[in-house]
PDB file of C-alpha atoms and ligand atoms in Angstrom:
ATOM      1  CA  UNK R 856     -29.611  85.148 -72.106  1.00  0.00           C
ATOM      2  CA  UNK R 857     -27.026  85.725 -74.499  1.00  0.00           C
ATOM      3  CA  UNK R 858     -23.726  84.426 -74.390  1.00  0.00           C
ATOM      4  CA  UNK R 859     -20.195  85.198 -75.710  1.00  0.00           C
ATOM      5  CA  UNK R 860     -17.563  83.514 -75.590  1.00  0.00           C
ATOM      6  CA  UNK R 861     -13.514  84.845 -75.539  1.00  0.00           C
ATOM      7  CA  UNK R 862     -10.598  83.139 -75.884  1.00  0.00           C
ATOM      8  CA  UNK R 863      -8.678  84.376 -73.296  1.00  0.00           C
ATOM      9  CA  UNK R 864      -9.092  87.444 -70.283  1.00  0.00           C
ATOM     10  CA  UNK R 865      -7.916  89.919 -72.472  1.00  0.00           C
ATOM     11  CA  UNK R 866     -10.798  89.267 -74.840  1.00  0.00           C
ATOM     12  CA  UNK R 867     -13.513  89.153 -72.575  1.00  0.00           C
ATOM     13  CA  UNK R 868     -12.203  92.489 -71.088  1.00  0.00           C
ATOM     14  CA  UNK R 869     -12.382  94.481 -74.391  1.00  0.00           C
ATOM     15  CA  UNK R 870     -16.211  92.513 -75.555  1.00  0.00           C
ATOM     16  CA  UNK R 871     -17.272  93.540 -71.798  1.00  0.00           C
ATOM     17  CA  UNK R 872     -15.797  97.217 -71.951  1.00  0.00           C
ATOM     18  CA  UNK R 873     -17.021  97.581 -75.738  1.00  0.00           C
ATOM     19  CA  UNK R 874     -20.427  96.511 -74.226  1.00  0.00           C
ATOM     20  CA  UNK R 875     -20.384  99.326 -71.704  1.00  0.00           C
ATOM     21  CA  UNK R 876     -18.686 102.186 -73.960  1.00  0.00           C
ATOM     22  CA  UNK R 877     -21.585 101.288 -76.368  1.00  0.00           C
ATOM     23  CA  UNK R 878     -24.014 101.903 -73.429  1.00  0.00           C
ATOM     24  CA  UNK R 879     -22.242 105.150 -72.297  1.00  0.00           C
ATOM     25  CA  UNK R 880     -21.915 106.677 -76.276  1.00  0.00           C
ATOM     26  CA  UNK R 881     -26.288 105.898 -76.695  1.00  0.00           C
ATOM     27  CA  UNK R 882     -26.440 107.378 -73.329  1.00  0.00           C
ATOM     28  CA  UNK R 883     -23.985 109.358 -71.835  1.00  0.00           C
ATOM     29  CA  UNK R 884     -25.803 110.154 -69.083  1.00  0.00           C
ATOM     30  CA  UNK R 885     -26.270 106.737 -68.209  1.00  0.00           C
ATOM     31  CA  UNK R 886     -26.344 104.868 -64.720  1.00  0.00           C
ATOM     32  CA  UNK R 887     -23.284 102.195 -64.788  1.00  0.00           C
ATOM     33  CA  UNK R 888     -23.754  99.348 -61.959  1.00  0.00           C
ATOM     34  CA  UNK R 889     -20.670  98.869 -61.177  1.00  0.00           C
ATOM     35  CA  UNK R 890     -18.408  95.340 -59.661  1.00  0.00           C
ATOM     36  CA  UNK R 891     -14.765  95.005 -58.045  1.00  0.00           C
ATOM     37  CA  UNK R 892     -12.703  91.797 -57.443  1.00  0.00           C
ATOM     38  CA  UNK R 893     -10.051  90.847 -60.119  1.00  0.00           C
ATOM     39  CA  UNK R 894     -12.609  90.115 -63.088  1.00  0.00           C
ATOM     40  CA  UNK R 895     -13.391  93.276 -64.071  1.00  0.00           C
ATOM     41  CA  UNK R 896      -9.844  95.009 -63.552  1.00  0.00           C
ATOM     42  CA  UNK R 897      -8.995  94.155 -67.284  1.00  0.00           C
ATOM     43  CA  UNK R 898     -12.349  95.626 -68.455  1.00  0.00           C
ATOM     44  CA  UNK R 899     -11.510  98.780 -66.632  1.00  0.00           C
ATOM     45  CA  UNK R 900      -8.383  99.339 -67.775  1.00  0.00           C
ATOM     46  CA  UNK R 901      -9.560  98.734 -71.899  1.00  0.00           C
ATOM     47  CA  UNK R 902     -12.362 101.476 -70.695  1.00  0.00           C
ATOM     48  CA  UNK R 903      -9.629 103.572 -69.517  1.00  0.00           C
ATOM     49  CA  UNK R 904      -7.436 103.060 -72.562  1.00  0.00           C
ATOM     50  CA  UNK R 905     -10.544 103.937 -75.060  1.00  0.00           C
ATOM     51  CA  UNK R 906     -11.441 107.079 -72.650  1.00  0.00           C
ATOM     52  CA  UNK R 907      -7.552 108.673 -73.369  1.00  0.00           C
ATOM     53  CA  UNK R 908      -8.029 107.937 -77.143  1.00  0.00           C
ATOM     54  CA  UNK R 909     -11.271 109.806 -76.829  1.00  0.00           C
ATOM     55  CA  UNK R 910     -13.649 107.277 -77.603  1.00  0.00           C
ATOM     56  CA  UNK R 911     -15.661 107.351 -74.257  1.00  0.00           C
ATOM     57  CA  UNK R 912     -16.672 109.976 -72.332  1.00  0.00           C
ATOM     58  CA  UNK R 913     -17.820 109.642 -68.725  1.00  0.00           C
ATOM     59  CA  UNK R 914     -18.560 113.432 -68.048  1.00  0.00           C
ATOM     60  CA  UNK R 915     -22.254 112.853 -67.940  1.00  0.00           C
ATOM     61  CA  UNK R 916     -22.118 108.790 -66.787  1.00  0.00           C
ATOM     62  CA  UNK R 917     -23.313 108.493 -62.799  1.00  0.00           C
ATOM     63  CA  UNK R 918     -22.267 104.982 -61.060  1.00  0.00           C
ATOM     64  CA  UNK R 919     -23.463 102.764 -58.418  1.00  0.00           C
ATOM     65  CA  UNK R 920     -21.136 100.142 -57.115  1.00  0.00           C
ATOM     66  CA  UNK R 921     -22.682  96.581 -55.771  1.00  0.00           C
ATOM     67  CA  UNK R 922     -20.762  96.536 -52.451  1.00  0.00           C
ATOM     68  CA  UNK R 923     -18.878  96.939 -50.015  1.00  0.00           C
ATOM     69  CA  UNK R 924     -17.203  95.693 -46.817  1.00  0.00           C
ATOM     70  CA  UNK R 925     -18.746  96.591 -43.529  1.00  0.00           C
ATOM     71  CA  UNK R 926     -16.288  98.423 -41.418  1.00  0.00           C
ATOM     72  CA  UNK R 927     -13.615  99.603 -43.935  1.00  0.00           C
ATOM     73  CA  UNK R 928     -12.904 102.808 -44.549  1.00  0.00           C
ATOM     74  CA  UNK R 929     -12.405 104.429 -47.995  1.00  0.00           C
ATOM     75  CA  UNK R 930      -8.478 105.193 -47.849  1.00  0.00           C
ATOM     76  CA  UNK R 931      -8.362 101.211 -46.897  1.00  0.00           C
ATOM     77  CA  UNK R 932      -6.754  99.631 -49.813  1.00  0.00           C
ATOM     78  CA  UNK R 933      -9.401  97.023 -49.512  1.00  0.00           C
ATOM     79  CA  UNK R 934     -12.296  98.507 -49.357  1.00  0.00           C
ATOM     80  CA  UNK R 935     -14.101  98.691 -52.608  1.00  0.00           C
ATOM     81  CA  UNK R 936     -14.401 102.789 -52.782  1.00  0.00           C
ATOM     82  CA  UNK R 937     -10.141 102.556 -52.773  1.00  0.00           C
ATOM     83  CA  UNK R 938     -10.657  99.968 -55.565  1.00  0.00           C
ATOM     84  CA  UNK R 939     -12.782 101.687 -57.953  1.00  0.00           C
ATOM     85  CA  UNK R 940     -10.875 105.415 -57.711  1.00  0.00           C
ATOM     86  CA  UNK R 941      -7.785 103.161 -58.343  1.00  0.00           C
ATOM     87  CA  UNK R 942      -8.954 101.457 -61.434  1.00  0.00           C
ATOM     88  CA  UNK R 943     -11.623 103.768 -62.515  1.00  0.00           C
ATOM     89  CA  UNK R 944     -12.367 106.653 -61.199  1.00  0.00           C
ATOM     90  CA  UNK R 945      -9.473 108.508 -60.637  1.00  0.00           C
ATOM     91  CA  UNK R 946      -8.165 107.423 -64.328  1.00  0.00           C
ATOM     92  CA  UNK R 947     -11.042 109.102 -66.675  1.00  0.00           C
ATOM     93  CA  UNK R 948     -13.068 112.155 -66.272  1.00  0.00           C
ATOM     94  CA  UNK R 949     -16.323 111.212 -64.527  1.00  0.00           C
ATOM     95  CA  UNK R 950     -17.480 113.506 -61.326  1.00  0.00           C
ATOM     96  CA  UNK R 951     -16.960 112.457 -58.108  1.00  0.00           C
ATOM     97  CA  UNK R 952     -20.209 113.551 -57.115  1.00  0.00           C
ATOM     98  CA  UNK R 953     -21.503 111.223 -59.493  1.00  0.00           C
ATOM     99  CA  UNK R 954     -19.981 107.835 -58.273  1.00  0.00           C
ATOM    100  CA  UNK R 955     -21.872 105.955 -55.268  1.00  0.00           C
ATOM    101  CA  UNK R 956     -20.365 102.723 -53.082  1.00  0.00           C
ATOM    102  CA  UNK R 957     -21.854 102.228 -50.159  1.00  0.00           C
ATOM    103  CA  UNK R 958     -20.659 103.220 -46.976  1.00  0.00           C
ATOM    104  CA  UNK R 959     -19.046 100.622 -44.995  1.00  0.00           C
ATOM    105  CA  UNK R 960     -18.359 103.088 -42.079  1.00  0.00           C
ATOM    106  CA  UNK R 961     -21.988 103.790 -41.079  1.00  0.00           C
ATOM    107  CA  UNK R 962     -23.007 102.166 -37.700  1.00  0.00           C
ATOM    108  CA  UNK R 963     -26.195 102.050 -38.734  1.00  0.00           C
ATOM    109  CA  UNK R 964     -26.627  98.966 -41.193  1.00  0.00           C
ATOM    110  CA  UNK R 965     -30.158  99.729 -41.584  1.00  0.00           C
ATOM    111  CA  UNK R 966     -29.989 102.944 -42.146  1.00  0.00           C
ATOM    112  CA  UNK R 967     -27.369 102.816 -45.129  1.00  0.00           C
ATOM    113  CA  UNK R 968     -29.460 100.033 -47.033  1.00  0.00           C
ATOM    114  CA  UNK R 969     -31.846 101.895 -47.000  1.00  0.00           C
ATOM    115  CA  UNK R 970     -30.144 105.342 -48.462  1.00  0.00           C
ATOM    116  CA  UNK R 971     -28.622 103.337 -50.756  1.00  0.00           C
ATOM    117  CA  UNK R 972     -31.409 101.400 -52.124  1.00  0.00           C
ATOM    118  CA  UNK R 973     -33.422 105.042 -52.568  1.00  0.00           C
ATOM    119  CA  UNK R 974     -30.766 106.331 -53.968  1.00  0.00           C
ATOM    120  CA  UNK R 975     -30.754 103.589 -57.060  1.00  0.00           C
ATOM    121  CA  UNK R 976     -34.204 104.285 -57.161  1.00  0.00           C
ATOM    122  CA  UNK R 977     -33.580 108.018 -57.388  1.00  0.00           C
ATOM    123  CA  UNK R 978     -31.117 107.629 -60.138  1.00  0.00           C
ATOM    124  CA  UNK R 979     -33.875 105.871 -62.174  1.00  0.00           C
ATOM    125  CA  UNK R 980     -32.239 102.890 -61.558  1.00  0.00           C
ATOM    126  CA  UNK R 981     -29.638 101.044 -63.167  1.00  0.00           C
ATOM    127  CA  UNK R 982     -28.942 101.129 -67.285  1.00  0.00           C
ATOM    128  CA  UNK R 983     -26.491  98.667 -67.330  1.00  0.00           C
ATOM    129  CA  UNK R 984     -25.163  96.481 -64.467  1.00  0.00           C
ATOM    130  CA  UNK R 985     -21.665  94.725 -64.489  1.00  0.00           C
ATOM    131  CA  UNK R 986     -21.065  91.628 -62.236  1.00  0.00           C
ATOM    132  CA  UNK R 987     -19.102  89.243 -61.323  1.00  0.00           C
ATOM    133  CA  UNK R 988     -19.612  85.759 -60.100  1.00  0.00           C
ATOM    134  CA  UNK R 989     -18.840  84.208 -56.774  1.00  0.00           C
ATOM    135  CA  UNK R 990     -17.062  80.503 -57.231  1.00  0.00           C
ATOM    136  CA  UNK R 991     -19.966  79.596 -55.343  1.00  0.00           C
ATOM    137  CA  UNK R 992     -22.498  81.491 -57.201  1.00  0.00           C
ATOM    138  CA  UNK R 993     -22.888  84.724 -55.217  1.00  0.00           C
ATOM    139  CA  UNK R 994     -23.222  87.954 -57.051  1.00  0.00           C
ATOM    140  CA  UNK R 995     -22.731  90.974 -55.180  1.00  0.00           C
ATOM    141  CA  UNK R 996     -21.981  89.304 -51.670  1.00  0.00           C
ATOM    142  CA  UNK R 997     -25.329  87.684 -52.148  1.00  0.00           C
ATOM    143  CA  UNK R 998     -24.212  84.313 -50.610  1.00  0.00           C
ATOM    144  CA  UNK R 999     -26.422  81.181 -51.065  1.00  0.00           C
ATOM    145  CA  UNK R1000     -29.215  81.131 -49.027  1.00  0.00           C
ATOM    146  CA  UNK R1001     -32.651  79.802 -48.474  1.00  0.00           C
ATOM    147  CA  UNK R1002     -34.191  82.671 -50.147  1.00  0.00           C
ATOM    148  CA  UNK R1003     -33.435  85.265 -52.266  1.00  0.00           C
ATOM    149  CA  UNK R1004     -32.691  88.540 -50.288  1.00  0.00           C
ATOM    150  CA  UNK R1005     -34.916  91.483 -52.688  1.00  0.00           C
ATOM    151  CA  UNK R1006     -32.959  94.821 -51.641  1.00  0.00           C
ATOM    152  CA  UNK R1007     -29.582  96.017 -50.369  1.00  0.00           C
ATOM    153  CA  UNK R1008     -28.643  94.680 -46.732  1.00  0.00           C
ATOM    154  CA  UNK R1009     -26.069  93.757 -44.464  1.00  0.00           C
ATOM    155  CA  UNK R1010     -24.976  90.345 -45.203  1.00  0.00           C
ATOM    156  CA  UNK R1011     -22.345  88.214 -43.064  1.00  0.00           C
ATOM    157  CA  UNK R1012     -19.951  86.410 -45.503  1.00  0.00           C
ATOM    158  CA  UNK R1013     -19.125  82.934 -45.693  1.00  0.00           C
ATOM    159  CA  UNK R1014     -16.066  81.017 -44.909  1.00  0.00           C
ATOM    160  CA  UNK R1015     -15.946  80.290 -48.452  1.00  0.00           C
ATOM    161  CA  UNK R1016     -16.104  84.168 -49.637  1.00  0.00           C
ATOM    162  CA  UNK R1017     -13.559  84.606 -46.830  1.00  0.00           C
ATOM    163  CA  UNK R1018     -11.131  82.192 -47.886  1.00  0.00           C
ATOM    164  CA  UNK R1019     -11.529  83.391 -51.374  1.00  0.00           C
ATOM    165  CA  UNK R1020     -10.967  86.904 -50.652  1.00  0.00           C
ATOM    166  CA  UNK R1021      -8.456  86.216 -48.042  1.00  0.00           C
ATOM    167  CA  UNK R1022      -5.633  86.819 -50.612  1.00  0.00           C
ATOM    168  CA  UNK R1023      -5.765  90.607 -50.621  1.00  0.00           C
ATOM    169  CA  UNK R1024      -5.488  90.502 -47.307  1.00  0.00           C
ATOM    170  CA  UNK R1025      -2.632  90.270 -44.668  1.00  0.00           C
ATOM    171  CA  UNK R1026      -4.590  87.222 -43.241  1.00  0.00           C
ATOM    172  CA  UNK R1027      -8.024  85.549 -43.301  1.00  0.00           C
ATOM    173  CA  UNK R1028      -8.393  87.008 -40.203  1.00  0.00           C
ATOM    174  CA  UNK R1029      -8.209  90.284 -41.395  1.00  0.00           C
ATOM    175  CA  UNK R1030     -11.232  89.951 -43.565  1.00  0.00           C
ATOM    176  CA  UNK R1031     -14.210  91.766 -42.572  1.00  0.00           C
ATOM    177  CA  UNK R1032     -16.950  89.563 -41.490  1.00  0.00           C
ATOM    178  CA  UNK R1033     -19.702  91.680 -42.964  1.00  0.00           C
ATOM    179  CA  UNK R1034     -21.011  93.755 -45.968  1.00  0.00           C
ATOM    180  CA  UNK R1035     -23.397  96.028 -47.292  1.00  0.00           C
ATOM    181  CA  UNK R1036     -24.548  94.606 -51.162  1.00  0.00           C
ATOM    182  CA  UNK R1037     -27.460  95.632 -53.527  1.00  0.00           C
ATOM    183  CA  UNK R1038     -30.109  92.430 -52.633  1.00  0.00           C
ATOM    184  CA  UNK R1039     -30.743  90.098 -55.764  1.00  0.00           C
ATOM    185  CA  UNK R1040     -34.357  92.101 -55.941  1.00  0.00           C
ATOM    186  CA  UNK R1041     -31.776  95.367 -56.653  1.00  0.00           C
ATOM    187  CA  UNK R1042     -29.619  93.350 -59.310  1.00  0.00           C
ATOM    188  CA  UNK R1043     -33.126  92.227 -61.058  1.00  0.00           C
ATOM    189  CA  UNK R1044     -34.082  95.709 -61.546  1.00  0.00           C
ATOM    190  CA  UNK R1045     -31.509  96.837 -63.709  1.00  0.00           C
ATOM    191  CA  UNK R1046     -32.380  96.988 -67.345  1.00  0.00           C
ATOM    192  CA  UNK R1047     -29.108  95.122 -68.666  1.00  0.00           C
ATOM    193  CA  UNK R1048     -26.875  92.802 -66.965  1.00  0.00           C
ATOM    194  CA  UNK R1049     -23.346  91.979 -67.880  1.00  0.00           C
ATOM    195  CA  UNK R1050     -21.780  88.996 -65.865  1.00  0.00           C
ATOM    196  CA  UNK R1051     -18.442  88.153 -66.593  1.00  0.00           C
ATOM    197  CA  UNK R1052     -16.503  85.817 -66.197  1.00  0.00           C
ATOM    198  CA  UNK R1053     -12.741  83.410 -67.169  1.00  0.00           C
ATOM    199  CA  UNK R1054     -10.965  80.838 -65.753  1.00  0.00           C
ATOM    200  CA  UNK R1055     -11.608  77.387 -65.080  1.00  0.00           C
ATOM    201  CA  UNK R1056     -12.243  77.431 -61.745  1.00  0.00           C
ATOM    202  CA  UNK R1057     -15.455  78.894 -62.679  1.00  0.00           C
ATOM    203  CA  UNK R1058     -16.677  76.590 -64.735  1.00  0.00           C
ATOM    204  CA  UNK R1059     -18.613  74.465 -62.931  1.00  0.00           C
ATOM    205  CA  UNK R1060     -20.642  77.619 -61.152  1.00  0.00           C
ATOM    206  CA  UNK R1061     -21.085  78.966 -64.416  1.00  0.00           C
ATOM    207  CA  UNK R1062     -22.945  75.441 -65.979  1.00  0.00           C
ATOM    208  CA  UNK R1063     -24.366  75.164 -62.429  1.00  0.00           C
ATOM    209  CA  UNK R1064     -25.724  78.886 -62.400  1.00  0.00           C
ATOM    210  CA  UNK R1065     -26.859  79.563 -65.735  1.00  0.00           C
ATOM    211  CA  UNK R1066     -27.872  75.593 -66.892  1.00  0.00           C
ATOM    212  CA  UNK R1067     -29.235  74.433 -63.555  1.00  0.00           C
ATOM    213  CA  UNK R1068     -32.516  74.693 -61.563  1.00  0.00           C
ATOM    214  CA  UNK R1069     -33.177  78.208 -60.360  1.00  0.00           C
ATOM    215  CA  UNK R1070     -32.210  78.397 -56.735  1.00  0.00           C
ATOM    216  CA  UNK R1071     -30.960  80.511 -53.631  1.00  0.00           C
ATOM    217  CA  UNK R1072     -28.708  78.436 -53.048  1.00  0.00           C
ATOM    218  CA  UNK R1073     -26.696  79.251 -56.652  1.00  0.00           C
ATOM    219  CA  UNK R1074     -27.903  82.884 -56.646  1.00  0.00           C
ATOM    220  CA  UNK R1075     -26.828  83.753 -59.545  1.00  0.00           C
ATOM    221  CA  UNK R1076     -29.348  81.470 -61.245  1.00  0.00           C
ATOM    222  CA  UNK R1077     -32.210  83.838 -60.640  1.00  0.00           C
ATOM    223  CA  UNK R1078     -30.863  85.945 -63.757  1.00  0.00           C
ATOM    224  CA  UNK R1079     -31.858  83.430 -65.581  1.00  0.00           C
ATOM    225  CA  UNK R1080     -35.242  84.793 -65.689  1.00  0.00           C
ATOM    226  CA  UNK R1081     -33.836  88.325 -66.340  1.00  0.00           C
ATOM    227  CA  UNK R1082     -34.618  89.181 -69.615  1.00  0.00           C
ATOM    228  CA  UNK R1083     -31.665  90.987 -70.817  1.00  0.00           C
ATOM    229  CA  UNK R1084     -28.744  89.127 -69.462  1.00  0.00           C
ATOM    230  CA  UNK R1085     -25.325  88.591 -71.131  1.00  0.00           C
ATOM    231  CA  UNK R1086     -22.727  86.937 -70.847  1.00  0.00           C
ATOM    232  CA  UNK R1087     -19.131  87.190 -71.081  1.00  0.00           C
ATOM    233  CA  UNK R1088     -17.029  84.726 -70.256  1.00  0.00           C
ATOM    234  CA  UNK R1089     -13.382  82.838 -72.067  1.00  0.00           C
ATOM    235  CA  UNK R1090     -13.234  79.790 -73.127  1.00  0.00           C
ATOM    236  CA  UNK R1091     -11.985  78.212 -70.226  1.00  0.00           C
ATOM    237  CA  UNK R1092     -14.951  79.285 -67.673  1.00  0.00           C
ATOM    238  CA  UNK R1093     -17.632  78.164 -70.597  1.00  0.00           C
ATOM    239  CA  UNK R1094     -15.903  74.817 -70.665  1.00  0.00           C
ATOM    240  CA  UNK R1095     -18.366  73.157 -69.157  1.00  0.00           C
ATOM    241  CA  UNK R1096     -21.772  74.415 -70.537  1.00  0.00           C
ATOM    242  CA  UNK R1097     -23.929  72.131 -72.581  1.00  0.00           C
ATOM    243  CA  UNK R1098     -23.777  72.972 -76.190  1.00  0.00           C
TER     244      UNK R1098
HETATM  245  C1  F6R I1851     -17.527  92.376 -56.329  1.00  0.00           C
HETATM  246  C2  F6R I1851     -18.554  91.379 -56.111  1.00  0.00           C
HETATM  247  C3  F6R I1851     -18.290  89.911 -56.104  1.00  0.00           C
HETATM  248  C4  F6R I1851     -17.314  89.433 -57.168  1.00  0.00           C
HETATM  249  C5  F6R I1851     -17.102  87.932 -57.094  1.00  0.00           C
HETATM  250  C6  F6R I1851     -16.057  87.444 -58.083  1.00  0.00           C
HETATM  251  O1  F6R I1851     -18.059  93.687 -56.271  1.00  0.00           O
HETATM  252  O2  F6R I1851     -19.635  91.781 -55.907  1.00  0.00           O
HETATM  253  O3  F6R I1851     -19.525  89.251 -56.269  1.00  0.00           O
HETATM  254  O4  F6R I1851     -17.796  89.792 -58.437  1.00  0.00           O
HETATM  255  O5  F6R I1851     -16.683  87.581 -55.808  1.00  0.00           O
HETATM  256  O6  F6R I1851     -14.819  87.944 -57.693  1.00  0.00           O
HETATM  257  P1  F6R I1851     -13.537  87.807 -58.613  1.00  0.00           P
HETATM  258  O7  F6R I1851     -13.783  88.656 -59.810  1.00  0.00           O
HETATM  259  O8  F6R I1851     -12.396  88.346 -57.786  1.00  0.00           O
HETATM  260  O9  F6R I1851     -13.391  86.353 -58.953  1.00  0.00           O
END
């Protein structure tokens, strides 16, 4: 595990999108794993800058996002789909054919997990994959548990995801109760992960996740025994790791 630190969001946003332009120039026809939520809008946006000087190209780059909401359709400005053509997609020149979020409007929960799982598989699985991380250690909307959950499935969030996600919404109540996310046995597959990650409210999860015992309960301390992990994270959210 390799870790970098930033001084400040802007920082981490160009180290994590120079990590994934390097990623798309040795491969352009790569397979990006891709995140939402408000850590990796920055990164996004430095991708997008570098992509209208020329400097990335996502013609050839295919993408699989983590999640989704169960329920949500794509022109909801919530669901994750909306999010990604907003920050991404729409704003360089990858295919649309070639971008993949799950599809919270299926009825049939099984059914989509499984597509979507193949379809990683399909792809050859994932190159690089960018996450996030949960204040309470969930990656993906892989919530703590007693186990680890191995591929993608319906998941029902917690009160604690709620609340935290609550702000993008008119009212908790208007959160969906469900999702569809890649299982922590997806997330271990791919060949290189990138977890960012700034502010201080993070910094306990992150000296929990990444220093502590190895647990379902913090999932995202399971990538401590992936073997190509980095991460990226300002100074404030590595405030608390043992140096
Ligand atoms: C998003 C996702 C989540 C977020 C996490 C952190 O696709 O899977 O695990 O990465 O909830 O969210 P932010 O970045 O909003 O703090």
């Amino acid at each position: 595990m390799k870790i970098y630190e930033a001084k400040d969001y802007q920082e981490m946003s160009r180290k994590a999108a120079n990590i994934l332009s390097a990623q798309v120039i040795l491969k352009p026809d790569c397979v990006l794993g891709l995140a939402t939520g408000s850590t990796p809008i920055g990164t996004y946006d430095q991708l997008v800058e570098w992509y209208k000087k020329g400097d990335v190209d996502f013609a050839e780059v295919k993408t699989v996002n983590l999640d989704e909401y169960r329920g949500l359709t794509r022109d909801n400005d919530q669901s994750y789909y909306y999010f990604m053509h907003k920050h991404l997609f729409d704003r360089v020149n990858i295919k649309p054919e070639n971008t993949n979020v799950p599809d919270g409007t299926e009825p049939d929960a099984d059914k989509e997990c499984a597509r979507y799982e193949a379809l990683i598989a399909s792809m050859g699985g994932v190159d690089i994959q960018l996450l996030g991380l949960g204040h309470n250690g969930h990656i993906g909307f892989n919530e703590p548990a007693g186990s680890f959950a191995r591929t993608t499935h319906c998941v029902d969030l917690t009160e604690s995801t709620i609340e935290a996600n609550k702000r993008f919404f008119a009212s908790a109540d208007d959160v969906p109760r469900q999702a569809f996310t890649m299982g922590i046995g997806t997330i271990m597959k791919a060949k290189k992960i990138l977890l960012i990650v700034n502010g201080e409210a993070k910094a306990d999860i992150v000296a929990k996740a990444f220093f502590g015992p190895i647990t379902p309960e913090v999932p995202a301390s399971i990538l401590q025994l992936h073997n190509d992990v980095v991460i990226v994270g300002d100074s404030a959210a590595l405030s608390k790791i043992p140096r």
